Amino acid sequence: MYKGENLSDTVRATGCYSDVVVLRHPEIGSSYEAAYYLDRLNQRIDNPTVAISGGDGIGEHPTQALLDIFTVFDQKKSLDNMTIALVGDLLHGRTVHSLAKLIAYYDAADVRLCLVSPENLRMPADITELVRSHGFKVYETDALQEIIADTDVIYWTRVQEERFADLEVYERIKDRYVMTPQVLAQTKPDAILLHPLPRKHEMGTREDHDIMDLDKRAIYFEQMENGMFVRMALLVKVLRGVYV
Amino acid sequence: MYKGENLSDTVRATGCYSDVVVLRHPEIGSSYEAAYYLDRLNQRIDNPTVAISGGDGIGEHPTQALLDIFTVFDQKKSLDNMTIALVGDLLHGRTVHSLAKLIAYYDAADVRLCLVSPENLRMPADITELVRSHGFKVYETDALQEIIADTDVIYWTRVQEERFADLEVYERIKDRYVMTPQVLAQTKPDAILLHPLPRKHEMGTREDHDIMDLDKRAIYFEQMENGMFVRMALLVKVLRGVYV
Amino acid sequence: MYKGENLSDTVRATGCYSDVVVLRHPEIGSSYEAAYYLDRLNQRIDNPTVAISGGDGIGEHPTQALLDIFTVFDQKKSLDNMTIALVGDLLHGRTVHSLAKLIAYYDAADVRLCLVSPENLRMPADITELVRSHGFKVYETDALQEIIADTDVIYWTRVQEERFADLEVYERIKDRYVMTPQVLAQTKPDAILLHPLPRKHEMGTREDHDIMDLDKRAIYFEQMENGMFVRMALLVKVLRGVYV
């Protein structure tokens, strides 16, 4: 788009050459715009094209949510009776937005969703409402200590500098939640720790990494490998009838 | 080439690893230089490599011309009795250079080629001579109004800033021809409007785009999809005997 | 790694998605670090990943050495009785480090390895020791004239500006050894001239290139094509049992 082209034309030009367009874009709603213009294009050309969101700014990241929930099921077999904690910047974190919504749609019993964030970076209310309206318990706090020992699934997130309009806000909260071997040791022996990667200081030092990586609770690399399998499956699904 | 390598070595290094080198390069004649050095290379190595021009500066863009003419045939079945207008910067526009030449080689009756451009951005004389020498009528004008109502194929082009040594010349003529729904409405009901894409202000505003895209005369996305088919066919042709 | 990620995480993230990670990195030892962390990763994920070094700074470049030695065998059928000259910056040149080591491991008779470099850019002593300890004769000199007429294999290298901490040292020696048609004419009629490409002024002018490229002793493009074959073979080898 550097030559002054706009998103709608870029997506259609790509769509003329391809079966699937996966779009990662910094603006909320860009995925919908892409899908709208591909629908229009598909009425004109021979080979229709599918749009997949690869993340739209601080909006959503649905394929990440799919691989996250797949990883939880792969490890825990069910969401029943689970206490799931999402930790960090829950306002700007698109992965946790999509994951919370996806959890809401599961038919699971006695699930408790703990949202741990600074007061000013809480999960958007429309998402917590959605989760509650599906019968899940939602508990919001800024105190990790309140929930760490009882949590089965801990989803750690990065505070991403580029999401903040005001860098002072970023600087004030970037070290608010840091996962270390000491923190991990407080979790249940069969808890699982997820992180969308890449990790930075919110996961401690290089030395902390080397220690935590050997802990069987730390499953972020398994989670990442699952990302490949889940996205492969998604491509098969949307291409079914085309090539597969 | 950023490490100080030259074109002839870059092309040969690429040729050592590949069956086809497609070269887009800002200098006229670069395609010939590439082909010359690949010919020399092919006498030395086991797997010969073919050069395809992907555009050489303001020179030629032959694969674009192939997809353009394919689109015209796909829509009109023949060039006979067609009035074809090329509109815009015909001096620097490499796509229209190659398209005019390609048209010249067709065995078609009663074709009229209308070249609409500012006086100082006319099609190079050697190309108009070539077209005339093959029995086609060529009409040059700077007044779109003279021909718009009688044209069957309208090929609109972008005035590309990067082709102008003198930016003042660019600024003076960049808004000279702008396609809008109002202009499109003046064409024949079965006219077809082509554009090599991407489009900028020479195709009006985003709102203009949204309106024109619904007009069946506007076939630039079909044209773009044809680009994939034609280039696939070209690769099959040059690789025949290698893998295909 | 531009987002502040470190090598160990980047390699593992890539490893989660792939069967082979080929790493080119500016720091010595980076290949070992990559292999170490991939080994750790492989104990956790379903699909193990292999690390291949694509060059680590001024350290080693083992796949280049494999294609170099393959080219020598392809042309000469054996290393027996060969005089092999490595010419240029032998201190920072990673390709010549790996090639010298690889030669050391061959079971060949009467091989003479001539190391031609400025006094302050000699081959590291541990490598010359290794070569000598395997029974090869090693001769070090800064005078190309001493050996040029008796050499069977001439390996020319580029003096790479980016390897020098002190640019004055670079400027003083960058034109120390320049291969030209006149120099090439002094070699044996059946000598072979190798170069890892790309070439710069150490191989003379564009005019020199055009002349030398026609000389059957200049086999650097055959050598480059061999690079593709050798690396294909290497991938087959490490993937055997996976897909092949």
XYZ file of C-alpha atoms in Angstrom:
732
model
C 0.000 0.000 0.000
C 3.071 2.238 0.041
C 2.317 3.540 -3.453
C -0.875 5.143 -2.177
C -3.087 2.148 -2.825
C -5.964 1.565 -0.411
C -6.902 -1.575 1.502
C -9.959 -2.410 -0.596
C -7.956 -2.439 -3.843
C -4.952 -4.235 -2.338
C -7.189 -6.988 -1.015
C -8.970 -7.386 -4.341
C -5.748 -7.369 -6.348
C -4.431 -10.112 -4.064
C -7.770 -11.894 -4.345
C -7.459 -11.966 -8.142
C -4.354 -14.131 -7.726
C -5.265 -16.309 -4.749
C -7.773 -18.579 -3.030
C -7.294 -17.204 0.462
C -6.269 -13.764 1.680
C -4.958 -13.702 5.264
C -4.882 -10.094 6.436
C -2.974 -8.669 9.390
C -3.658 -4.963 9.632
C -3.232 -2.263 12.309
C -6.818 -0.953 12.128
C -9.881 -2.355 13.867
C -12.478 -3.435 11.319
C -10.002 -3.935 8.495
C -10.920 -7.642 8.324
C -14.547 -6.782 7.737
C -13.616 -4.283 5.039
C -11.470 -6.936 3.371
C -14.282 -9.485 3.499
C -16.792 -6.966 2.108
C -14.659 -6.108 -0.907
C -13.720 -9.735 -1.557
C -17.443 -10.568 -1.613
C -17.911 -7.887 -4.246
C -14.928 -9.170 -6.201
C -16.123 -12.758 -6.048
C -19.215 -11.798 -8.035
C -16.960 -10.721 -10.904
C -14.077 -13.181 -11.193
C -13.803 -16.894 -11.895
C -12.061 -18.087 -8.720
C -13.612 -16.869 -5.475
C -11.346 -15.857 -2.602
C -11.828 -16.296 1.151
C -10.710 -13.719 3.740
C -9.135 -14.797 7.026
C -8.308 -12.322 9.744
C -4.752 -12.486 10.987
C -5.407 -9.758 13.568
C -6.785 -6.252 13.218
C -5.013 -3.800 15.523
C -6.394 -3.966 19.061
C -9.556 -5.618 17.739
C -9.475 -9.371 17.388
C -7.107 -12.208 16.575
C -9.428 -15.156 15.939
C -6.934 -17.735 14.634
C -4.805 -17.163 17.737
C -7.885 -17.825 19.863
C -8.510 -21.059 17.956
C -5.013 -22.319 18.606
C -5.176 -21.200 22.241
C -8.411 -23.067 22.919
C -7.119 -26.067 20.977
C -4.075 -26.120 23.258
C -6.255 -25.982 26.379
C -8.396 -28.876 25.132
C -5.311 -30.803 24.048
C -3.895 -30.520 27.586
C -7.040 -30.511 29.745
C -9.506 -32.436 27.516
C -12.378 -30.175 28.656
C -13.150 -26.700 29.990
C -15.384 -28.087 32.757
C -14.457 -26.864 36.250
C -11.552 -24.841 34.909
C -10.313 -21.595 36.368
C -8.824 -19.641 33.496
C -6.807 -16.481 34.124
C -6.004 -13.903 31.451
C -3.235 -11.630 32.698
C -1.852 -8.327 31.453
C -3.113 -5.534 29.207
C -6.626 -6.801 28.560
C -7.750 -3.533 26.952
C -5.380 -3.574 23.956
C -4.672 -7.301 23.832
C -6.487 -8.635 20.785
C -5.603 -12.253 21.520
C -7.401 -12.180 24.888
C -10.426 -10.444 23.348
C -10.894 -13.267 20.866
C -10.089 -15.979 23.395
C -12.660 -14.692 25.918
C -15.347 -14.562 23.223
C -14.503 -18.044 22.016
C -14.653 -19.471 25.537
C -18.102 -17.869 25.913
C -19.466 -20.039 23.124
C -18.400 -23.352 24.683
C -20.886 -25.563 26.468
C -18.889 -25.992 29.676
C -19.847 -26.250 33.352
C -18.403 -24.305 36.297
C -15.887 -22.266 34.394
C -14.395 -19.259 36.163
C -12.703 -16.618 34.016
C -10.292 -14.422 36.003
C -9.285 -11.176 34.340
C -6.134 -9.774 35.893
C -5.110 -6.331 34.687
C -4.390 -2.807 35.864
C -7.579 -0.861 36.541
C -7.163 1.266 33.405
C -6.424 -1.674 31.084
C -9.427 -3.870 31.828
C -11.168 -6.122 29.342
C -13.806 -4.158 27.356
C -17.182 -4.410 29.079
C -19.023 -5.765 26.047
C -16.790 -8.837 26.117
C -17.158 -9.506 29.857
C -20.926 -9.063 29.410
C -20.915 -11.612 26.613
C -19.012 -14.133 28.718
C -21.332 -13.620 31.724
C -24.433 -13.875 29.526
C -23.347 -17.402 28.559
C -23.329 -18.472 32.207
C -19.629 -18.173 33.004
C -18.340 -16.574 36.196
C -16.127 -13.570 35.547
C -13.862 -12.162 38.221
C -11.861 -8.983 37.602
C -8.928 -7.927 39.766
C -5.558 -6.231 39.572
C -4.073 -8.576 42.179
C -2.505 -11.660 40.679
C -1.912 -13.098 44.171
C -5.651 -13.471 44.672
C -5.985 -16.103 41.970
C -2.573 -17.546 41.123
C -2.753 -20.582 43.391
C -6.178 -21.725 42.174
C -5.778 -21.267 38.440
C -5.694 -24.159 35.971
C -4.974 -22.188 32.822
C -2.821 -19.048 32.974
C -2.716 -16.970 29.820
C 0.098 -14.441 30.029
C 0.264 -11.523 27.590
C 2.759 -8.997 26.446
C 2.155 -5.306 27.042
C 2.731 -4.025 23.503
C 4.275 -0.604 23.336
C 2.915 0.115 19.866
C -0.700 -0.156 21.082
C -0.384 2.818 23.414
C -1.193 6.325 22.263
C 0.305 7.624 25.520
C 3.763 6.146 26.183
C 3.697 7.295 29.805
C 0.800 4.955 30.469
C 2.862 2.188 28.857
C 5.943 2.920 30.957
C 3.897 2.957 34.178
C 2.364 -0.475 33.675
C 4.791 -2.437 31.522
C 6.424 -4.113 34.534
C 3.158 -4.579 36.434
C 2.955 -8.342 35.793
C 6.148 -10.300 35.256
C 6.133 -14.095 35.103
C 9.219 -15.664 36.692
C 10.131 -19.119 38.012
C 9.123 -17.850 41.471
C 5.649 -16.887 40.261
C 5.263 -20.072 38.267
C 6.147 -22.086 41.381
C 3.009 -20.721 43.075
C 0.682 -22.275 40.512
C -0.935 -25.692 40.770
C 1.312 -28.602 39.774
C -0.945 -29.370 36.823
C -1.559 -25.778 35.767
C -0.622 -24.772 32.238
C 1.018 -21.489 31.280
C 0.233 -20.096 27.826
C 1.765 -17.088 26.066
C 1.195 -16.015 22.451
C 4.939 -15.286 21.895
C 7.205 -13.546 21.264
C 7.984 -12.889 24.903
C 9.857 -9.975 26.343
C 10.525 -8.682 29.839
C 6.980 -9.613 30.975
C 8.348 -13.167 31.122
C 11.456 -12.170 33.083
C 15.082 -12.458 32.041
C 16.822 -14.841 29.639
C 17.860 -16.815 32.721
C 14.220 -16.976 33.848
C 13.267 -18.246 30.397
C 15.854 -21.009 30.508
C 14.496 -22.208 33.847
C 10.791 -21.921 33.036
C 11.197 -23.609 29.652
C 12.105 -26.808 31.483
C 8.924 -26.652 33.607
C 6.229 -28.886 32.193
C 3.607 -26.245 33.017
C 5.192 -23.906 30.462
C 3.579 -25.044 27.230
C 3.959 -21.956 25.021
C 6.107 -23.754 22.455
C 3.618 -26.625 22.214
C 1.004 -23.875 21.861
C 2.990 -22.324 19.017
C 3.328 -25.649 17.209
C -0.432 -26.093 17.600
C -0.773 -22.789 15.751
C 0.591 -24.449 12.645
C -1.757 -27.441 12.932
C -4.830 -25.292 13.628
C -4.122 -22.932 10.755
C -3.472 -25.876 8.441
C -6.875 -27.230 9.467
C -8.494 -23.858 8.879
C -7.033 -23.647 5.369
C -8.262 -27.158 4.605
C -11.706 -26.152 5.824
C -12.038 -23.029 3.699
C -10.475 -24.692 0.652
C -12.657 -27.786 0.845
C -14.252 -28.114 -2.548
C -11.495 -26.072 -4.158
C -8.471 -28.354 -3.987
C -8.889 -30.560 -0.929
C 22.347 -5.561 -5.893
C 22.717 -3.436 -2.744
C 26.158 -4.915 -1.943
C 27.541 -3.377 -5.124
C 26.744 -6.318 -7.351
C 25.831 -5.572 -10.943
C 22.802 -6.719 -12.957
C 24.711 -9.196 -15.112
C 26.061 -11.088 -12.082
C 22.790 -10.937 -10.127
C 20.887 -12.399 -13.065
C 23.419 -15.182 -13.535
C 23.572 -16.014 -9.837
C 19.773 -16.278 -9.867
C 19.971 -18.266 -13.079
C 22.269 -20.806 -11.417
C 19.413 -21.625 -9.031
C 16.346 -21.374 -11.258
C 14.633 -22.278 -14.507
C 13.114 -18.863 -15.143
C 14.275 -15.387 -14.163
C 11.522 -12.764 -14.269
C 13.140 -9.350 -14.129
C 11.476 -6.044 -13.276
C 14.055 -3.287 -13.451
C 13.989 0.521 -13.666
C 16.261 0.802 -16.720
C 15.330 0.471 -20.381
C 17.193 -2.421 -21.967
C 17.789 -4.280 -18.715
C 15.760 -7.240 -20.009
C 18.035 -7.553 -23.022
C 21.107 -7.373 -20.812
C 19.636 -10.108 -18.607
C 18.870 -12.320 -21.601
C 22.355 -11.766 -23.036
C 24.117 -12.832 -19.854
C 21.774 -15.766 -19.278
C 22.591 -16.973 -22.796
C 26.266 -16.853 -21.882
C 25.580 -18.630 -18.598
C 23.513 -21.331 -20.272
C 26.570 -22.421 -22.268
C 28.322 -23.215 -18.979
C 25.818 -24.751 -16.572
C 23.677 -27.879 -16.599
C 20.189 -26.358 -16.317
C 19.470 -23.551 -18.754
C 17.478 -20.555 -17.554
C 14.928 -18.455 -19.447
C 14.583 -14.668 -19.015
C 11.141 -13.052 -18.933
C 10.753 -9.294 -18.827
C 8.539 -8.035 -16.041
C 8.925 -4.436 -17.183
C 12.023 -2.341 -17.858
C 11.547 1.253 -16.738
C 9.636 3.280 -19.323
C 10.523 0.715 -21.979
C 8.198 -2.265 -22.302
C 5.967 -4.500 -20.225
C 5.254 -7.433 -22.527
C 3.453 -9.791 -20.117
C 1.059 -6.985 -19.209
C 0.365 -6.534 -22.929
C -0.348 -10.254 -23.257
C -2.898 -10.188 -20.461
C -4.421 -6.976 -21.810
C -4.930 -8.390 -25.282
C -6.173 -11.669 -23.793
C -8.791 -9.690 -21.858
C -9.908 -7.851 -24.987
C -10.280 -11.126 -26.894
C -12.004 -12.774 -23.938
C -14.589 -9.990 -23.904
C -14.850 -9.038 -27.590
C -13.794 -12.299 -29.313
C -11.962 -10.340 -32.051
C -10.203 -7.054 -32.766
C -12.110 -6.564 -36.042
C -13.869 -3.211 -36.319
C -12.725 -2.150 -32.871
C -11.931 1.361 -31.799
C -9.311 1.107 -29.105
C -8.324 4.140 -27.046
C -5.154 4.358 -24.963
C -5.443 7.284 -22.551
C -2.907 9.058 -20.343
C 0.869 9.388 -20.284
C 1.719 7.495 -23.467
C 5.341 8.627 -23.443
C 6.381 6.961 -20.158
C 3.694 4.278 -19.971
C 5.430 1.012 -20.705
C 2.206 -1.016 -20.669
C 0.737 1.007 -23.564
C 3.993 0.770 -25.526
C 3.871 -3.016 -25.426
C 0.122 -3.177 -26.014
C 0.295 -0.956 -29.124
C 3.086 -3.092 -30.560
C 1.238 -6.311 -29.837
C -1.938 -5.003 -31.495
C 0.139 -4.138 -34.559
C 0.969 -7.799 -35.095
C -2.636 -8.987 -35.138
C -4.353 -9.805 -38.386
C -7.453 -7.682 -37.812
C -9.633 -5.547 -40.100
C -10.758 -1.961 -39.590
C -9.072 -1.342 -36.273
C -8.739 2.260 -35.123
C -6.189 3.027 -32.429
C -6.894 6.329 -30.656
C -3.983 7.743 -28.664
C -5.203 10.306 -26.140
C -2.481 12.166 -24.265
C -1.115 15.617 -23.533
C 0.900 16.989 -26.448
C 4.205 16.491 -24.595
C 3.437 12.933 -23.491
C 2.577 11.349 -26.830
C 3.296 7.772 -27.823
C 6.863 7.466 -29.231
C 6.823 7.921 -33.014
C 8.524 4.594 -33.758
C 5.613 2.766 -32.165
C 2.871 4.713 -33.998
C 4.819 4.140 -37.215
C 4.925 0.415 -36.527
C 1.176 0.281 -35.909
C 0.423 2.292 -39.086
C 2.795 0.153 -41.149
C 0.646 -2.878 -40.303
C -2.426 -1.226 -41.790
C -4.065 0.109 -38.622
C -5.527 3.614 -38.412
C -3.897 5.708 -35.701
C -5.494 8.866 -34.407
C -3.682 11.094 -31.922
C -5.437 13.775 -29.888
C -5.391 15.425 -26.492
C -9.187 15.694 -26.412
C -10.846 12.692 -24.839
C -14.253 14.070 -25.793
C -13.503 13.546 -29.474
C -13.418 9.781 -29.127
C -15.069 8.711 -25.875
C -18.508 7.989 -27.332
C -17.240 5.802 -30.175
C -14.690 3.690 -28.354
C -15.080 -0.043 -27.790
C -11.969 -0.599 -25.663
C -10.754 2.128 -23.309
C -7.346 1.556 -21.742
C -6.794 3.973 -18.892
C -3.336 4.505 -17.427
C -1.796 5.978 -14.363
C 0.516 8.965 -14.616
C 3.454 7.618 -12.604
C 5.330 10.247 -10.656
C 8.531 8.206 -10.521
C 8.856 8.249 -14.328
C 9.235 12.049 -14.499
C 12.647 13.671 -14.303
C 10.900 17.044 -13.934
C 8.218 16.927 -11.216
C 6.695 20.195 -12.448
C 5.733 18.469 -15.675
C 4.154 15.716 -13.601
C 2.164 18.128 -11.444
C 0.866 19.982 -14.504
C -0.571 16.934 -16.199
C -1.382 14.443 -13.467
C -5.038 15.490 -13.317
C -5.406 15.910 -17.078
C -7.457 12.704 -17.554
C -9.574 11.429 -14.688
C -12.012 8.571 -15.175
C -15.206 8.994 -13.144
C -18.712 7.507 -13.277
C -19.730 10.587 -15.304
C -17.042 9.922 -17.911
C -17.761 6.214 -17.975
C -21.449 6.976 -18.612
C -20.479 8.608 -21.913
C -19.042 5.389 -23.339
C -20.921 2.820 -25.414
C -23.051 0.393 -23.372
C -20.838 -2.495 -24.462
C -17.549 -0.678 -24.142
C -14.910 -2.169 -21.824
C -12.688 -0.164 -19.494
C -9.228 -1.580 -18.744
C -6.631 -0.342 -16.257
C -3.360 -2.044 -15.304
C -3.894 -1.309 -11.558
C -3.102 -0.106 -8.990
C -5.305 2.935 -9.531
C -4.943 6.287 -7.913
C -6.569 9.672 -8.423
C -6.639 9.201 -12.224
C -9.639 6.930 -11.530
C -11.351 9.480 -9.256
C -12.179 9.138 -5.578
C -12.834 6.071 -3.433
C -16.558 6.860 -3.897
C -16.065 6.940 -7.676
C -14.344 3.546 -7.454
C -17.227 2.025 -5.505
C -19.704 3.190 -8.154
C -17.628 2.257 -11.204
C -16.737 -1.169 -9.823
C -20.401 -2.131 -10.121
C -20.520 -1.098 -13.805
C -20.132 -4.108 -16.079
C -17.932 -2.061 -18.425
C -15.305 -1.799 -15.689
C -13.385 -5.050 -16.144
C -10.043 -4.228 -14.554
C -10.347 -6.908 -11.874
C -11.230 -9.556 -14.469
C -8.208 -8.205 -16.349
C -6.050 -8.655 -13.261
C -7.237 -12.233 -12.749
C -6.427 -12.886 -16.414
C -2.908 -11.761 -15.573
C -2.509 -14.829 -13.405
C -3.843 -17.182 -16.098
C -1.732 -15.645 -18.874
C 1.454 -15.712 -16.811
C 0.742 -19.307 -15.798
C 0.398 -20.133 -19.492
C 3.632 -18.310 -20.285
C 5.519 -20.258 -17.619
C 4.121 -23.520 -18.977
C 5.243 -22.499 -22.447
C 8.838 -21.684 -21.514
C 9.134 -24.699 -19.200
C 7.725 -27.174 -21.711
C 10.291 -29.900 -21.994
C 11.714 -29.062 -18.569
C 8.977 -30.163 -16.193
C 5.684 -29.802 -18.029
C 14.332 -10.145 16.069
C 13.643 -6.438 15.523
C 10.897 -6.477 18.183
C 13.482 -7.293 20.837
C 13.207 -11.056 20.510
C 16.363 -13.067 21.089
C 17.976 -15.700 18.892
C 17.009 -18.663 21.080
C 13.303 -17.785 20.930
C 13.323 -16.859 17.245
C 14.925 -20.178 16.357
C 12.439 -22.137 18.463
C 9.425 -20.233 17.128
C 10.637 -21.018 13.606
C 11.286 -24.592 14.662
C 7.678 -24.964 15.810
C 6.609 -24.400 12.193
C 9.331 -26.163 10.238
C 11.442 -29.266 9.711
C 14.692 -27.452 9.033
C 15.996 -24.101 10.242
C 18.825 -22.668 8.127
C 20.449 -19.848 10.063
C 22.737 -17.135 8.718
C 23.773 -14.874 11.542
C 26.512 -12.259 12.102
C 27.839 -13.755 15.357
C 30.316 -16.599 15.791
C 28.732 -19.490 17.653
C 25.155 -18.551 16.754
C 24.740 -21.883 14.912
C 25.644 -23.791 18.054
C 23.227 -21.717 20.109
C 20.494 -22.431 17.556
C 21.211 -26.155 17.616
C 21.245 -26.214 21.424
C 17.841 -24.569 21.731
C 16.334 -26.666 18.949
C 17.478 -29.788 20.801
C 15.652 -28.528 23.867
C 12.583 -27.698 21.789
C 12.590 -31.098 20.110
C 12.028 -32.751 23.485
C 8.756 -30.849 23.792
C 7.062 -30.728 20.394
C 5.739 -33.340 17.992
C 7.839 -32.586 14.898
C 11.570 -32.295 15.518
C 13.552 -29.641 13.679
C 17.096 -29.768 12.328
C 19.494 -26.783 12.394
C 21.776 -26.063 9.431
C 24.382 -23.334 9.586
C 24.229 -20.874 6.708
C 27.257 -18.985 8.020
C 27.989 -17.436 11.410
C 29.876 -14.159 11.090
C 33.587 -14.716 10.558
C 33.236 -18.229 11.974
C 32.286 -20.945 9.535
C 30.244 -21.511 6.388
C 30.034 -25.299 6.143
C 27.525 -25.635 3.266
C 29.707 -23.348 1.147
C 32.666 -25.635 1.927
C 30.627 -28.657 0.842
C 29.776 -27.106 -2.515
C 33.350 -25.910 -2.961
C 34.834 -29.349 -2.386
C 32.116 -30.911 -4.543
C 33.145 -28.567 -7.347
C 36.799 -29.504 -6.994
C 35.961 -33.227 -7.117
C 33.556 -32.671 -10.018
C 36.365 -31.025 -12.008
C 39.459 -32.855 -10.774
C 37.982 -36.230 -9.660
C 40.435 -36.396 -6.707
C 42.489 -34.208 -4.368
C 45.613 -36.337 -4.865
C 48.688 -34.342 -5.916
C 46.739 -31.104 -5.942
C 48.143 -27.701 -5.079
C 45.282 -25.689 -3.686
C 45.634 -21.948 -3.067
C 43.284 -19.924 -0.871
C 43.799 -16.225 -1.581
C 42.681 -13.068 0.216
C 41.496 -12.225 3.709
C 41.969 -15.614 5.360
C 41.403 -14.243 8.848
C 37.784 -13.077 8.395
C 36.822 -15.292 5.456
C 34.464 -17.904 6.873
C 34.255 -19.839 3.585
C 38.006 -20.519 3.578
C 37.952 -21.535 7.248
C 35.382 -24.241 6.548
C 36.989 -25.305 3.285
C 40.437 -25.760 4.891
C 38.923 -27.860 7.675
C 36.967 -29.980 5.226
C 40.059 -30.619 3.091
C 41.899 -31.747 6.241
C 39.460 -34.624 6.653
C 39.996 -36.082 3.166
C 42.165 -39.100 2.643
C 44.352 -37.621 -0.112
C 48.037 -37.938 -0.990
C 50.533 -35.177 -1.679
C 48.204 -32.239 -1.244
C 49.765 -28.812 -0.812
C 47.622 -26.052 0.662
C 48.926 -22.572 -0.131
C 47.546 -19.784 2.021
C 48.086 -16.415 0.364
C 47.148 -13.402 2.467
C 48.527 -10.206 3.954
C 50.603 -10.868 7.052
C 47.888 -9.486 9.364
C 45.029 -11.429 7.744
C 46.435 -14.954 7.937
C 44.418 -18.090 8.450
C 43.843 -18.760 12.190
C 46.610 -20.963 13.563
C 44.237 -23.624 14.932
C 43.029 -24.315 11.393
C 46.492 -24.515 9.828
C 47.490 -26.818 12.698
C 44.516 -29.050 12.009
C 45.391 -29.286 8.313
C 49.046 -30.066 9.046
C 48.100 -32.658 11.674
C 46.272 -34.604 8.951
C 49.442 -34.847 6.887
C 48.893 -32.000 4.420
C 51.617 -29.558 3.521
C 50.711 -25.972 4.346
C 52.592 -23.042 2.867
C 51.826 -19.496 3.948
C 52.925 -16.441 1.995
C 51.816 -12.947 1.041
C 53.316 -13.262 -2.451
C 50.879 -14.649 -4.983
C 53.655 -14.791 -7.588
C 55.392 -17.535 -5.644
C 52.622 -20.029 -6.204
C 50.372 -18.870 -9.051
C 52.078 -20.864 -11.820
C 51.980 -24.191 -9.931
C 48.486 -24.120 -8.525
C 45.732 -26.497 -9.619
C 42.865 -25.010 -7.609
C 42.741 -21.263 -6.946
C 40.129 -20.125 -4.458
C 39.707 -16.367 -4.635
C 37.881 -14.482 -1.901
C 36.349 -11.112 -1.387
C 37.677 -8.767 1.271
C 34.428 -7.957 3.046
C 34.281 -4.444 4.443
C 31.689 -5.362 7.069
C 34.062 -7.836 8.737
C 36.563 -5.149 9.707
C 36.357 -3.329 13.013
C 39.013 -0.908 11.753
C 38.139 0.461 8.285
C 41.677 1.763 7.783
C 42.940 -1.812 7.808
C 40.301 -2.639 5.223
C 41.251 0.267 2.967
C 44.932 -0.644 3.120
C 44.489 -4.217 1.971
C 41.307 -4.306 -0.108
C 43.239 -4.004 -3.388
C 46.065 -6.276 -2.316
C 44.953 -9.236 -4.481
C 43.011 -8.551 -7.651
C 42.268 -11.318 -10.121
C 42.379 -10.142 -13.738
C 42.720 -11.826 -17.136
C 46.453 -11.104 -16.904
C 46.739 -12.937 -13.598
C 44.554 -15.785 -14.763
C 46.789 -16.211 -17.811
C 49.683 -17.091 -15.492
C 47.931 -20.166 -14.111
C 48.215 -23.708 -15.463
C 46.029 -24.409 -18.522
C 44.000 -26.921 -16.510
C 43.805 -24.867 -13.312
C 40.381 -24.004 -11.934
C 39.415 -20.650 -10.428
C 36.736 -20.657 -7.726
C 35.034 -17.707 -6.044
C 32.080 -17.801 -3.636
C 30.360 -14.849 -5.380
C 29.236 -12.133 -5.424
C 32.411 -10.620 -6.803
C 33.520 -7.042 -6.565
C 36.709 -5.167 -7.395
C 38.863 -8.081 -6.161
C 37.963 -9.704 -9.496
C 38.808 -6.586 -11.525
C 36.502 -4.502 -13.680
C 33.304 -5.394 -15.518
C 35.459 -5.679 -18.639
C 37.766 -8.087 -16.823
C 34.731 -10.149 -15.803
C 33.475 -10.372 -19.374
C 36.860 -11.677 -20.531
C 37.460 -14.091 -17.644
C 33.935 -15.523 -17.805
C 34.813 -16.962 -21.222
C 37.918 -18.687 -19.850
C 37.242 -22.346 -19.119
C 39.344 -22.098 -15.942
C 36.791 -19.697 -14.439
C 34.209 -22.065 -12.997
C 32.536 -19.879 -10.357
C 29.126 -20.099 -12.017
C 29.353 -23.892 -12.259
C 30.388 -23.713 -8.599
C 27.301 -21.638 -7.785
C 24.994 -24.069 -9.575
C 26.634 -26.876 -7.599
C 25.565 -24.967 -4.503
C 21.959 -25.693 -5.371
C 22.591 -29.384 -5.966
C 24.667 -29.828 -2.789
C 22.126 -28.026 -0.623
C 19.303 -30.054 -2.166
C 21.249 -33.182 -1.257
C 21.818 -31.918 2.271
C 18.098 -31.261 2.750
C 17.284 -34.734 1.476
C 19.794 -36.171 3.927
C 18.442 -34.424 7.014
C 14.811 -35.002 5.994
C 15.280 -38.697 5.237
C 12.707 -40.476 7.305
C 10.549 -37.363 7.495
C 9.268 -36.965 3.943
C 11.889 -38.384 1.624
